[in-house]
CSV table of C-alpha atoms and ligand atoms in Angstrom, one decimal:
chain,number,residue,atom,x,y,z
A,204,MET,CA,219.4,151.2,94.0
A,205,ARG,CA,216.4,149.7,95.7
A,206,TYR,CA,214.5,152.9,95.0
A,207,ILE,CA,215.4,152.7,91.3
A,208,LEU,CA,214.4,149.0,91.2
A,209,ARG,CA,211.1,149.9,92.7
A,210,LYS,CA,210.3,152.2,89.8
A,211,PRO,CA,210.0,149.8,86.9
A,212,LEU,CA,210.0,152.4,84.1
A,213,ILE,CA,213.4,153.8,85.2
A,214,THR,CA,214.8,150.3,85.6
A,215,TYR,CA,213.7,149.4,82.1
A,216,VAL,CA,215.2,152.7,80.6
A,217,ILE,CA,218.5,152.0,82.3
A,218,GLY,CA,218.4,148.4,81.1
A,219,ILE,CA,217.7,149.6,77.5
A,220,LEU,CA,220.5,152.1,77.7
A,221,ILE,CA,223.0,149.4,78.7
A,222,VAL,CA,221.7,147.2,75.9
A,223,VAL,CA,222.0,150.1,73.4
A,224,LEU,CA,225.6,150.9,74.6
A,225,LEU,CA,226.6,147.3,74.3
A,226,THR,CA,225.0,147.1,70.8
A,227,GLY,CA,226.9,150.3,70.0
A,228,ALA,CA,230.2,148.7,71.1
A,229,VAL,CA,229.5,145.8,68.8
A,230,ILE,CA,228.5,147.9,65.7
A,231,SER,CA,231.5,150.2,66.2
A,232,ARG,CA,233.7,147.2,65.2
A,233,PHE,CA,232.0,147.2,61.7
A,234,THR,CA,231.8,151.0,61.0
A,235,SER,CA,234.2,153.7,61.8
A,236,GLU,CA,231.7,156.5,60.9
A,237,LEU,CA,230.8,157.8,64.4
A,238,ILE,CA,227.9,159.8,63.1
A,239,ILE,CA,226.2,156.8,61.5
A,240,LEU,CA,226.8,154.8,64.6
A,241,PHE,CA,225.3,157.4,66.8
A,242,ALA,CA,222.3,157.9,64.6
A,243,VAL,CA,221.5,154.2,64.5
A,244,LEU,CA,221.8,153.9,68.2
A,245,LEU,CA,219.7,157.0,68.9
A,246,VAL,CA,216.9,155.7,66.5
A,247,GLN,CA,217.1,152.3,68.1
A,248,PHE,CA,216.9,153.9,71.6
A,249,VAL,CA,213.9,156.1,70.8
A,250,ILE,CA,212.0,153.2,69.2
A,251,VAL,CA,212.5,151.0,72.3
A,252,ILE,CA,211.6,153.8,74.7
A,253,LEU,CA,208.4,154.6,72.8
A,254,MET,CA,207.4,150.9,72.9
A,255,LEU,CA,208.2,150.8,76.5
A,256,LEU,CA,206.1,153.9,77.2
A,257,HIS,CA,203.2,152.3,75.4
A,258,ILE,CA,203.5,149.0,77.4
A,259,PHE,CA,203.8,151.0,80.6
A,260,GLU,CA,200.7,153.1,79.8
A,261,LYS,CA,198.6,150.2,78.7
A,262,TYR,CA,199.5,147.5,81.2
A,263,MET,CA,201.7,148.6,84.0
A,264,LYS,CA,199.8,151.7,85.0
A,265,PRO,CA,196.3,150.1,85.2
A,266,ILE,CA,197.7,147.1,87.0
A,267,ARG,CA,199.3,149.4,89.6
A,268,LYS,CA,196.0,151.3,90.0
A,269,ALA,CA,194.2,147.9,90.3
A,270,THR,CA,196.6,146.9,93.0
A,271,LYS,CA,196.1,150.1,94.9
A,272,THR,CA,192.3,149.7,94.6
A,273,VAL,CA,192.5,146.1,95.9
A,274,ASP,CA,194.6,147.3,98.8
A,275,GLU,CA,191.9,149.8,99.7
A,276,LEU,CA,189.2,147.1,99.5
A,277,VAL,CA,191.3,144.8,101.8
A,278,LYS,CA,191.5,147.7,104.2
A,279,GLY,CA,187.7,147.9,104.2
A,280,ASN,CA,187.2,150.9,102.0
A,281,TYR,CA,184.5,149.6,99.7
A,282,ARG,CA,184.1,152.9,98.0
A,283,ALA,CA,187.5,152.6,96.2
A,284,ARG,CA,187.1,152.3,92.4
A,285,ILE,CA,189.5,152.2,89.4
A,286,HIS,CA,189.0,155.2,87.1
A,287,HIS,CA,191.2,154.2,84.2
A,288,ALA,CA,189.6,153.6,80.8
A,289,SER,CA,191.4,150.7,79.2
A,290,ASN,CA,190.4,147.8,77.1
A,291,GLY,CA,191.6,144.3,76.6
A,292,SER,CA,192.3,141.9,79.5
A,293,VAL,CA,193.5,144.7,81.8
A,294,GLY,CA,190.3,146.7,81.1
A,295,GLU,CA,188.3,143.6,82.0
A,296,LEU,CA,190.3,143.1,85.2
A,297,SER,CA,189.6,146.8,86.2
A,298,ASN,CA,185.9,146.3,85.4
A,299,LYS,CA,185.7,143.1,87.5
A,300,ILE,CA,187.5,144.8,90.4
A,301,ASN,CA,185.0,147.7,90.2
A,302,ILE,CA,182.0,145.2,90.2
A,303,LEU,CA,183.5,143.4,93.2
A,304,ALA,CA,183.9,146.7,95.0
A,305,ARG,CA,180.3,147.6,94.3
A,306,ASN,CA,179.0,144.2,95.5
A,307,LEU,CA,181.1,144.5,98.6
A,308,SER,CA,179.8,148.0,99.3
A,309,GLU,CA,176.1,146.9,98.7
A,310,LEU,CA,176.7,143.9,101.0
A,311,THR,CA,178.1,146.2,103.8
A,312,ILE,CA,175.1,148.6,103.4
A,313,GLN,CA,172.7,145.7,103.7
A,314,GLU,CA,174.7,144.3,106.7
A,315,ASP,CA,174.5,147.8,108.3
A,316,ILE,CA,170.7,147.9,107.8
A,317,HIS,CA,170.3,144.4,109.2
A,318,GLU,CA,172.5,145.3,112.2
A,319,LYS,CA,170.5,148.5,112.8
A,320,GLN,CA,167.2,146.7,112.6
A,321,LEU,CA,168.4,144.0,115.0
A,322,VAL,CA,169.7,146.6,117.5
A,323,THR,CA,166.4,148.5,117.2
A,324,VAL,CA,164.4,145.3,117.8
A,325,ILE,CA,166.7,144.3,120.7
A,326,ASP,CA,166.5,147.7,122.3
A,327,ASN,CA,162.8,148.1,121.9
A,328,THR,CA,161.7,144.7,123.2
A,329,GLU,CA,159.6,144.9,126.4
A,330,SER,CA,161.9,142.4,128.0
A,331,GLY,CA,165.5,142.9,129.3
A,332,LEU,CA,168.1,141.0,127.4
A,333,VAL,CA,171.7,140.0,128.3
A,334,LEU,CA,174.0,137.9,126.2
A,335,ILE,CA,176.8,136.0,128.0
A,336,ASP,CA,179.6,134.0,126.3
A,337,GLU,CA,180.7,130.6,127.4
A,338,LYS,CA,183.3,132.1,129.7
A,339,GLY,CA,180.8,134.2,131.5
A,340,TYR,CA,181.6,137.6,129.9
A,341,ILE,CA,178.7,139.9,129.0
A,342,HIS,CA,178.5,140.9,125.4
A,343,LEU,CA,175.2,142.7,125.1
A,344,VAL,CA,172.6,144.3,127.3
A,345,ASN,CA,169.5,146.1,126.0
A,346,ARG,CA,167.7,149.2,127.0
A,347,LYS,CA,165.0,147.5,129.0
A,348,PHE,CA,167.6,145.7,131.0
A,349,ILE,CA,169.3,149.0,131.8
A,350,SER,CA,165.9,150.5,132.8
A,351,LEU,CA,165.4,147.5,135.2
A,352,PHE,CA,168.9,147.3,136.7
A,353,GLY,CA,170.3,150.8,136.3
A,354,ASN,CA,173.8,151.9,135.3
A,355,THR,CA,175.0,152.1,131.6
A,356,PRO,CA,175.8,149.4,129.1
A,357,LYS,CA,179.5,150.1,129.7
A,358,ASP,CA,179.1,148.9,133.3
A,359,TYR,CA,178.1,145.5,132.1
A,360,LYS,CA,179.7,144.8,128.6
A,361,GLY,CA,183.0,143.1,128.8
A,362,HIS,CA,182.6,142.2,132.4
A,363,LEU,CA,182.0,138.8,134.0
A,364,TYR,CA,178.3,138.4,134.8
A,365,TYR,CA,179.0,137.5,138.5
A,366,ASP,CA,181.1,140.6,139.0
A,367,VAL,CA,178.4,143.1,137.8
A,368,LEU,CA,175.1,141.3,138.5
A,369,ASP,CA,174.6,141.4,142.2
A,370,ASN,CA,171.9,138.7,142.5
A,371,GLU,CA,172.4,135.1,143.7
A,372,LYS,CA,169.4,133.9,141.8
A,373,ILE,CA,170.8,135.2,138.5
A,374,HIS,CA,174.1,133.6,139.2
A,375,HIS,CA,172.4,130.3,140.0
A,376,LEU,CA,170.3,130.5,136.8
A,377,VAL,CA,173.3,131.1,134.6
A,378,GLN,CA,175.1,128.1,136.2
A,379,GLN,CA,172.1,125.9,135.7
A,380,THR,CA,171.7,127.0,132.1
A,381,PHE,CA,175.4,126.1,131.4
A,382,LEU,CA,175.2,122.9,133.4
A,383,TYR,CA,172.0,121.4,131.9
A,384,GLU,CA,172.3,123.2,128.5
A,385,GLU,CA,168.5,123.8,128.5
A,386,ASN,CA,166.1,126.7,129.3
A,387,VAL,CA,165.9,127.5,133.0
A,388,LYS,CA,163.3,129.7,134.6
A,389,GLU,CA,163.6,131.7,137.8
A,390,SER,CA,161.9,134.7,139.5
A,391,PHE,CA,162.8,137.2,142.2
A,392,THR,CA,161.9,140.6,143.5
A,393,GLN,CA,164.0,143.7,143.1
A,394,ILE,CA,163.6,147.2,144.5
A,395,ILE,CA,163.8,149.6,141.5
A,396,ASN,CA,163.4,153.3,142.2
A,397,PHE,CA,161.9,152.5,145.6
A,398,ASP,CA,159.3,150.3,143.9
A,399,LYS,CA,159.1,146.5,144.4
A,400,LYS,CA,159.3,144.8,141.1
A,401,TYR,CA,158.7,141.1,140.3
A,402,ILE,CA,161.1,139.9,137.7
A,403,GLN,CA,161.0,136.6,135.9
A,404,ILE,CA,164.2,135.4,134.1
A,405,ILE,CA,164.6,132.7,131.5
A,406,GLY,CA,168.1,131.5,130.7
A,407,ALA,CA,168.5,130.0,127.2
A,408,PRO,CA,171.7,128.3,126.1
A,409,ILE,CA,173.2,129.2,122.7
A,410,PHE,CA,174.9,126.5,120.6
A,411,ASN,CA,177.1,126.8,117.5
A,412,GLU,CA,176.7,124.7,114.3
A,413,LYS,CA,178.6,121.8,116.0
A,414,LYS,CA,176.1,121.9,118.8
A,415,MET,CA,178.7,123.2,121.2
A,416,LEU,CA,177.7,125.6,124.0
A,417,LYS,CA,178.7,129.1,123.1
A,418,GLY,CA,177.0,131.1,125.8
A,419,ALA,CA,173.5,132.0,127.0
A,420,VAL,CA,170.8,134.6,126.6
A,421,LEU,CA,169.1,135.8,129.7
A,422,VAL,CA,165.6,137.3,129.2
A,423,PHE,CA,164.1,139.4,132.0
A,424,TYR,CA,160.3,139.9,132.2
A,425,ASP,CA,158.8,142.5,134.5
A,426,ILE,CA,155.8,140.6,135.8
A,427,THR,CA,154.8,143.1,138.5
A,428,GLU,CA,151.5,143.9,136.9
A,429,LEU,CA,150.7,140.2,136.6
A,430,LYS,CA,151.6,139.6,140.2
A,431,LYS,CA,149.4,142.5,141.3
A,432,LEU,CA,146.5,141.0,139.3
A,433,GLU,CA,147.1,137.6,140.9
A,434,LEU,CA,147.2,139.2,144.4
A,435,THR,CA,143.9,141.2,143.6
A,436,ARG,CA,142.3,137.9,142.5
A,437,LYS,CA,143.5,136.1,145.6
A,438,ASP,CA,142.3,139.0,147.8
A,439,PHE,CA,139.0,138.9,146.0
A,440,VAL,CA,138.5,135.2,146.6
A,441,ALA,CA,139.4,135.6,150.2
A,442,ASN,CA,137.0,138.6,150.5
A,443,VAL,CA,134.1,136.7,148.9
A,444,SER,CA,134.7,133.8,151.2
A,445,HIS,CA,134.7,136.0,154.2
A,446,GLU,CA,131.6,137.9,153.1
A,447,LEU,CA,129.7,134.7,152.5
A,448,LYS,CA,130.9,133.1,155.8
A,449,THR,CA,129.4,135.7,158.1
A,450,PRO,CA,125.7,135.4,157.0
A,451,ILE,CA,126.0,131.6,156.4
A,452,THR,CA,127.4,131.1,160.0
A,453,SER,CA,124.6,133.2,161.4
A,454,ILE,CA,121.9,131.4,159.4
A,455,LYS,CA,123.3,128.0,160.4
A,456,GLY,CA,123.5,129.0,164.1
A,457,PHE,CA,120.0,130.3,164.4
A,458,ALA,CA,118.5,127.4,162.3
A,459,GLU,CA,120.3,124.9,164.5
A,460,THR,CA,118.8,126.5,167.6
A,461,LEU,CA,115.3,126.4,166.1
A,462,LEU,CA,115.7,122.8,165.0
A,463,ASP,CA,116.9,121.7,168.4
A,464,ASN,CA,113.7,123.3,169.8
A,465,LYS,CA,115.8,125.0,172.5
A,466,GLU,CA,113.8,128.2,172.1
A,467,ASN,CA,110.1,128.0,173.0
A,468,ASN,CA,109.4,131.6,173.4
A,469,PRO,CA,107.4,132.6,170.3
A,470,GLU,CA,108.7,136.1,170.3
A,471,VAL,CA,112.3,134.9,170.3
A,472,VAL,CA,111.5,132.3,167.6
A,473,GLU,CA,110.0,135.0,165.5
A,474,LYS,CA,113.1,137.1,166.0
A,475,PHE,CA,115.3,134.2,164.9
A,476,HIS,CA,113.2,133.7,161.8
A,477,GLN,CA,113.6,137.3,161.0
A,478,ILE,CA,117.4,137.1,161.4
A,479,ILE,CA,117.5,134.1,159.2
A,480,TYR,CA,115.4,135.9,156.6
A,481,ASP,CA,117.6,139.1,156.8
A,482,GLU,CA,120.8,137.2,156.5
A,483,SER,CA,119.6,135.2,153.5
A,484,ASP,CA,118.5,138.4,152.0
A,485,ARG,CA,122.0,139.8,152.5
A,486,LEU,CA,123.4,136.7,150.9
A,487,GLN,CA,121.1,137.1,147.9
A,488,ILE,CA,122.1,140.7,147.4
A,489,LEU,CA,125.8,139.8,147.7
A,490,ILE,CA,125.5,137.0,145.1
A,491,GLN,CA,123.5,139.3,142.8
A,492,ASP,CA,126.1,142.0,143.1
A,493,LEU,CA,128.9,139.5,142.4
A,494,LEU,CA,127.0,138.3,139.3
A,495,THR,CA,126.5,141.8,138.1
A,496,LEU,CA,130.3,142.5,138.5
A,497,SER,CA,131.4,139.4,136.7
A,498,LYS,CA,128.9,140.1,133.9
A,499,LEU,CA,130.4,143.6,133.5
A,500,GLU,CA,133.9,142.3,133.5
A,501,LYS,CA,133.4,139.7,130.8
A,502,ASP,CA,135.1,140.5,127.5
A,503,GLU,CA,132.1,139.7,125.6
A,504,PHE,CA,129.9,142.0,127.6
A,505,GLU,CA,127.8,144.3,125.4
A,506,LEU,CA,125.9,147.4,126.3
A,507,GLN,CA,122.2,147.5,125.3
A,508,VAL,CA,122.4,151.1,124.1
A,509,THR,CA,119.0,152.8,123.5
A,510,ASP,CA,117.6,156.3,123.3
A,511,PHE,CA,115.5,157.1,126.4
A,512,HIS,CA,114.2,159.9,128.6
A,513,ILE,CA,116.2,160.0,131.8
A,514,GLY,CA,113.2,161.5,133.6
A,515,LYS,CA,111.4,158.1,133.5
A,516,VAL,CA,114.4,156.3,134.9
A,517,ILE,CA,114.7,158.8,137.7
A,518,GLU,CA,111.0,158.3,138.6
A,519,GLU,CA,111.6,154.6,139.0
A,520,VAL,CA,114.7,155.0,141.2
A,521,ILE,CA,113.3,157.8,143.3
A,522,ALA,CA,110.1,155.7,144.0
A,523,VAL,CA,112.4,153.4,146.1
A,524,ILE,CA,114.9,155.8,147.4
A,525,HIS,CA,112.3,158.4,148.5
A,526,GLN,CA,110.9,155.9,151.0
A,527,GLN,CA,114.3,155.2,152.5
A,528,ALA,CA,115.1,158.9,152.7
A,529,GLU,CA,111.8,159.7,154.3
A,530,GLN,CA,112.3,157.0,156.9
A,531,LYS,CA,115.6,158.8,157.9
A,532,GLY,CA,114.1,162.2,157.7
A,533,LEU,CA,116.3,163.3,154.8
A,534,ASN,CA,115.4,165.9,152.3
A,535,LEU,CA,115.7,164.7,148.7
A,536,THR,CA,115.9,167.2,145.9
A,537,VAL,CA,115.8,166.3,142.2
A,538,ASP,CA,117.2,169.0,139.9
A,539,VAL,CA,116.7,167.5,136.5
A,540,GLU,CA,115.0,168.7,133.3
A,541,LYS,CA,112.4,166.0,132.7
A,542,ASP,CA,112.9,165.7,128.9
A,543,ILE,CA,116.6,165.1,128.8
A,544,LYS,CA,117.1,162.3,126.3
A,545,VAL,CA,120.1,160.1,126.6
A,546,LYS,CA,121.8,157.4,124.6
A,547,ALA,CA,123.0,154.7,127.0
A,548,ASP,CA,122.2,151.3,128.6
A,549,ARG,CA,119.0,152.1,130.4
A,550,GLU,CA,119.2,149.3,133.0
A,551,GLN,CA,122.9,150.1,133.8
A,552,MET,CA,122.1,153.8,134.2
A,553,LYS,CA,119.3,153.0,136.6
A,554,GLN,CA,121.8,150.9,138.6
A,555,VAL,CA,124.3,153.8,138.7
A,556,LEU,CA,121.6,156.2,139.9
A,557,PHE,CA,120.3,153.7,142.4
A,558,ASN,CA,123.7,152.8,143.9
A,559,LEU,CA,124.8,156.5,144.3
A,560,LEU,CA,121.5,157.6,145.8
A,561,ALA,CA,121.4,154.6,148.1
A,562,ASN,CA,124.9,155.5,149.4
A,563,ALA,CA,123.9,159.1,149.9
A,564,VAL,CA,120.9,157.9,152.0
A,565,SER,CA,123.0,155.3,153.9
A,566,TYR,CA,125.8,157.7,154.8
A,567,THR,CA,123.9,160.8,155.6
A,568,PRO,CA,122.5,161.2,159.2
A,569,GLY,CA,118.9,162.3,159.8
A,570,LYS,CA,117.7,165.7,158.7
A,571,GLY,CA,120.4,165.8,156.0
A,572,GLU,CA,120.2,166.9,152.4
A,573,ILE,CA,120.4,164.8,149.3
A,574,THR,CA,120.4,166.3,145.8
A,575,LEU,CA,120.3,164.6,142.4
A,576,MET,CA,121.4,166.9,139.5
A,577,ILE,CA,121.6,165.9,135.8
A,578,GLU,CA,122.6,168.2,133.0
A,579,LYS,CA,123.4,167.5,129.4
A,580,THR,CA,126.1,169.3,127.4
A,581,ASP,CA,127.2,168.8,123.8
A,582,SER,CA,129.8,166.2,124.8
A,583,ASN,CA,128.4,164.4,127.8
A,584,MET,CA,125.7,163.8,130.4
A,585,HIS,CA,126.7,165.0,133.8
A,586,ILE,CA,125.1,163.2,136.9
A,587,ALA,CA,125.9,164.7,140.3
A,588,VAL,CA,124.7,163.0,143.5
A,589,SER,CA,125.4,165.2,146.6
A,590,ASP,CA,124.8,164.6,150.2
A,591,SER,CA,125.4,166.5,153.5
A,592,GLY,CA,126.5,163.2,155.1
A,593,ILE,CA,129.6,161.8,156.9
A,594,GLY,CA,132.0,162.5,154.1
A,595,ILE,CA,135.0,160.5,153.1
A,596,GLY,CA,138.6,161.0,154.2
A,597,GLU,CA,141.1,162.0,151.6
A,598,GLU,CA,143.2,158.8,152.1
A,599,ALA,CA,140.1,156.6,151.5
A,600,ILE,CA,139.0,158.2,148.2
A,601,PRO,CA,141.5,156.4,145.9
A,602,ARG,CA,140.3,153.0,147.3
A,603,LEU,CA,136.6,153.8,147.2
A,604,PHE,CA,135.9,151.9,144.0
A,605,GLU,CA,137.8,148.7,145.0
A,606,ARG,CA,135.6,145.7,145.5
A,607,PHE,CA,134.6,145.1,149.2
A,608,TYR,CA,136.2,148.4,150.3
A,609,ARG,CA,134.4,150.1,153.1
A,610,VAL,CA,135.6,153.2,154.9
A,611,ASP,CA,134.1,152.2,158.2
A,612,LYS,CA,133.5,148.5,158.1
A,613,ALA,CA,131.3,148.3,161.1
A,614,ARG,CA,129.0,151.2,160.1
A,615,SER,CA,128.8,150.1,156.5
A,616,ARG,CA,127.9,146.5,157.5
A,617,ASN,CA,125.1,147.9,159.7
A,618,THR,CA,123.6,149.5,156.6
A,619,GLY,CA,123.5,146.1,155.0
A,620,GLY,CA,126.2,147.1,152.5
A,621,THR,CA,128.3,144.6,150.6
A,622,GLY,CA,131.0,147.0,149.6
A,623,LEU,CA,130.4,146.3,145.9
A,624,GLY,CA,128.1,149.2,145.0
A,625,LEU,CA,130.7,151.7,143.9
A,626,ALA,CA,132.8,149.0,142.2
A,627,ILE,CA,129.7,148.2,140.0
A,628,VAL,CA,129.1,151.9,139.4
A,629,LYS,CA,132.7,152.4,138.2
A,630,HIS,CA,132.5,149.4,135.9
A,631,ILE,CA,129.3,150.6,134.3
A,632,VAL,CA,130.8,154.1,133.8
A,633,GLU,CA,133.9,152.6,132.2
A,634,VAL,CA,132.0,150.4,129.8
A,635,HIS,CA,130.1,153.5,128.8
A,636,GLU,CA,133.6,155.1,128.2
A,637,GLY,CA,132.7,157.7,130.9
A,638,LYS,CA,134.4,159.1,134.0
A,639,ILE,CA,133.6,159.2,137.7
A,640,LYS,CA,134.9,161.7,140.2
A,641,VAL,CA,134.4,162.3,144.0
A,642,ASP,CA,134.5,165.5,145.9
A,643,SER,CA,134.2,164.9,149.6
A,644,GLU,CA,135.0,166.5,153.0
A,645,LEU,CA,134.7,164.6,156.3
A,646,ASP,CA,131.5,165.5,158.3
A,647,LYS,CA,130.5,167.9,155.5
A,648,GLY,CA,129.3,165.6,152.8
A,649,SER,CA,130.2,164.2,149.4
A,650,THR,CA,129.4,164.7,145.7
A,651,PHE,CA,129.8,161.9,143.2
A,652,HIS,CA,130.1,163.1,139.6
A,653,VAL,CA,129.5,160.8,136.6
A,654,TYR,CA,130.2,161.9,133.0
A,655,ILE,CA,128.7,159.7,130.2
A,656,PRO,CA,129.7,160.7,126.6
A,657,THR,CA,126.7,161.6,124.5
A,658,ASN,CA,128.1,160.3,121.3
A,659,LEU,CA,128.0,156.7,122.5
A,660,GLY,CA,128.0,154.2,119.5
B,770,ATP,N1,128.0,159.2,149.9
B,770,ATP,C1,128.9,158.6,150.7
B,770,ATP,N2,129.3,159.2,151.9
B,770,ATP,C2,130.2,158.7,152.7
B,770,ATP,N3,130.8,157.5,152.4
B,770,ATP,C3,130.4,156.8,151.3
B,770,ATP,C4,129.5,157.3,150.4
B,770,ATP,N4,129.4,156.5,149.4
B,770,ATP,C5,130.2,155.5,149.7
B,770,ATP,N5,130.8,155.7,150.8
B,770,ATP,C6,131.9,154.8,151.5
B,770,ATP,O1,132.4,154.0,150.4
B,770,ATP,C7,132.2,152.6,150.8
B,770,ATP,C8,132.0,151.8,149.6
B,770,ATP,O2,130.7,152.1,149.0
B,770,ATP,P1,129.9,151.0,148.2
B,770,ATP,O3,128.6,151.5,147.7
B,770,ATP,O4,130.8,150.4,147.3
B,770,ATP,O5,129.6,149.9,149.3
B,770,ATP,P2,128.6,149.8,150.5
B,770,ATP,O6,127.7,151.0,150.4
B,770,ATP,O7,129.3,149.6,151.7
B,770,ATP,O8,127.8,148.5,150.1
B,770,ATP,P3,126.8,148.2,148.8
B,770,ATP,O9,127.5,147.3,148.0
B,770,ATP,O10,125.6,147.6,149.4
B,770,ATP,O11,126.6,149.5,148.2
B,770,ATP,C9,131.1,152.5,151.8
B,770,ATP,O12,131.2,151.4,152.6
B,770,ATP,C10,131.3,153.9,152.5
B,770,ATP,O13,132.2,153.7,153.5
B,771,MG,MG1,126.7,151.3,148.6
């Protein structure tokens, strides 16, 4: 019975049949002609059935289809549509349901796009992100966070932050963020893939429209590079102070002795004067080198690029170096075609040649060989300064261009070196967009190769 009731058409037909039969019973009282009675009832039955079928086709069927479509929309299938051509108010209803379905489908597509864009942005930010709700459960971690702390998103999402983040400072930061409901900053070190990383976290509370705390976002910045720079700067200041202290102490000490007239021996006085002069000379060179370096490091530093013959520059440098090499009994060979024309900063190139040749002279014992070779190819100018000197150990080569680095501190200081010469060379080469390379073997000698591009702007 319930099944029959659920099918409206059958229900109506049965209803009409009962009505027709009852009408038949009433009519049969007035006529005894069975045939007429039957014919009247049959015609009546057929007419009503036809009307019913028409109503069913026109109204019931589209409404049932509309209900089915709305059911699909409720389930989230926004691609469901009514394919039933009808007019009148039922047709209008179908049309509106289709428009609604289309709008919903467009909305979900847009929502999808927005979500994907958001996920892309979150995953590609250079900072680690973690979203925690007010109960302390993690809802989101991004790719950078995973690269910093390891594991997979599944190991964090849905867990309490203090169960999966094994760091007291992070726990403290989250508590402070929730407690004070404002941004909190913290930093710590973490060993990641055997590397020590400096991490800075910022905890920011999240509020809903009613200004109630709903959770917190933790942003993790990898500040290792920044820390390294800070350390280099601190080291540099410490080194400069140390380098300045030595000559100044010496100058002050000898000057004091002279002022106190404690020394009357003219020879000793002369010697003290010479020391004061040499030390102030050293100071002047050091300050000059520091100024050169800081000038090269300035953002607004501009190369004075000109076309010039390298031969002329070599002559100027060799005039000074030749004397020093001769004093040490070194053999200096220059293997350069005189008319090589280059496009570079003339003064800076002179400095490069001078520093490299001065090193070759300083670190090559008597009777050694020094060679300067320059060749020009289509793409660059290649400068090679070779010596048969003390050479440089493999472990020292990567540090050679650091400011104040000296392989053998005592020996280098004796040569009057400040430890800035190669740092200056490297800077000059870099501002020329060139490259520098060292081949060296202990007790055999070294060759410094410099490559400067020929198409310099
Ligand atoms: N040709 C070389 N052979 C062996 N060691 C070298 C050579 N050139 C440089 N070095 C090593 O590299 C260190 C750094 O050289 P750099 O020119 O920067 O400083 P420096 O020569 O000590 O002082 P200066 O600033 O006066 O040049 C030197 O102290 C020396 O130990
Ligand atoms: Mg030097």
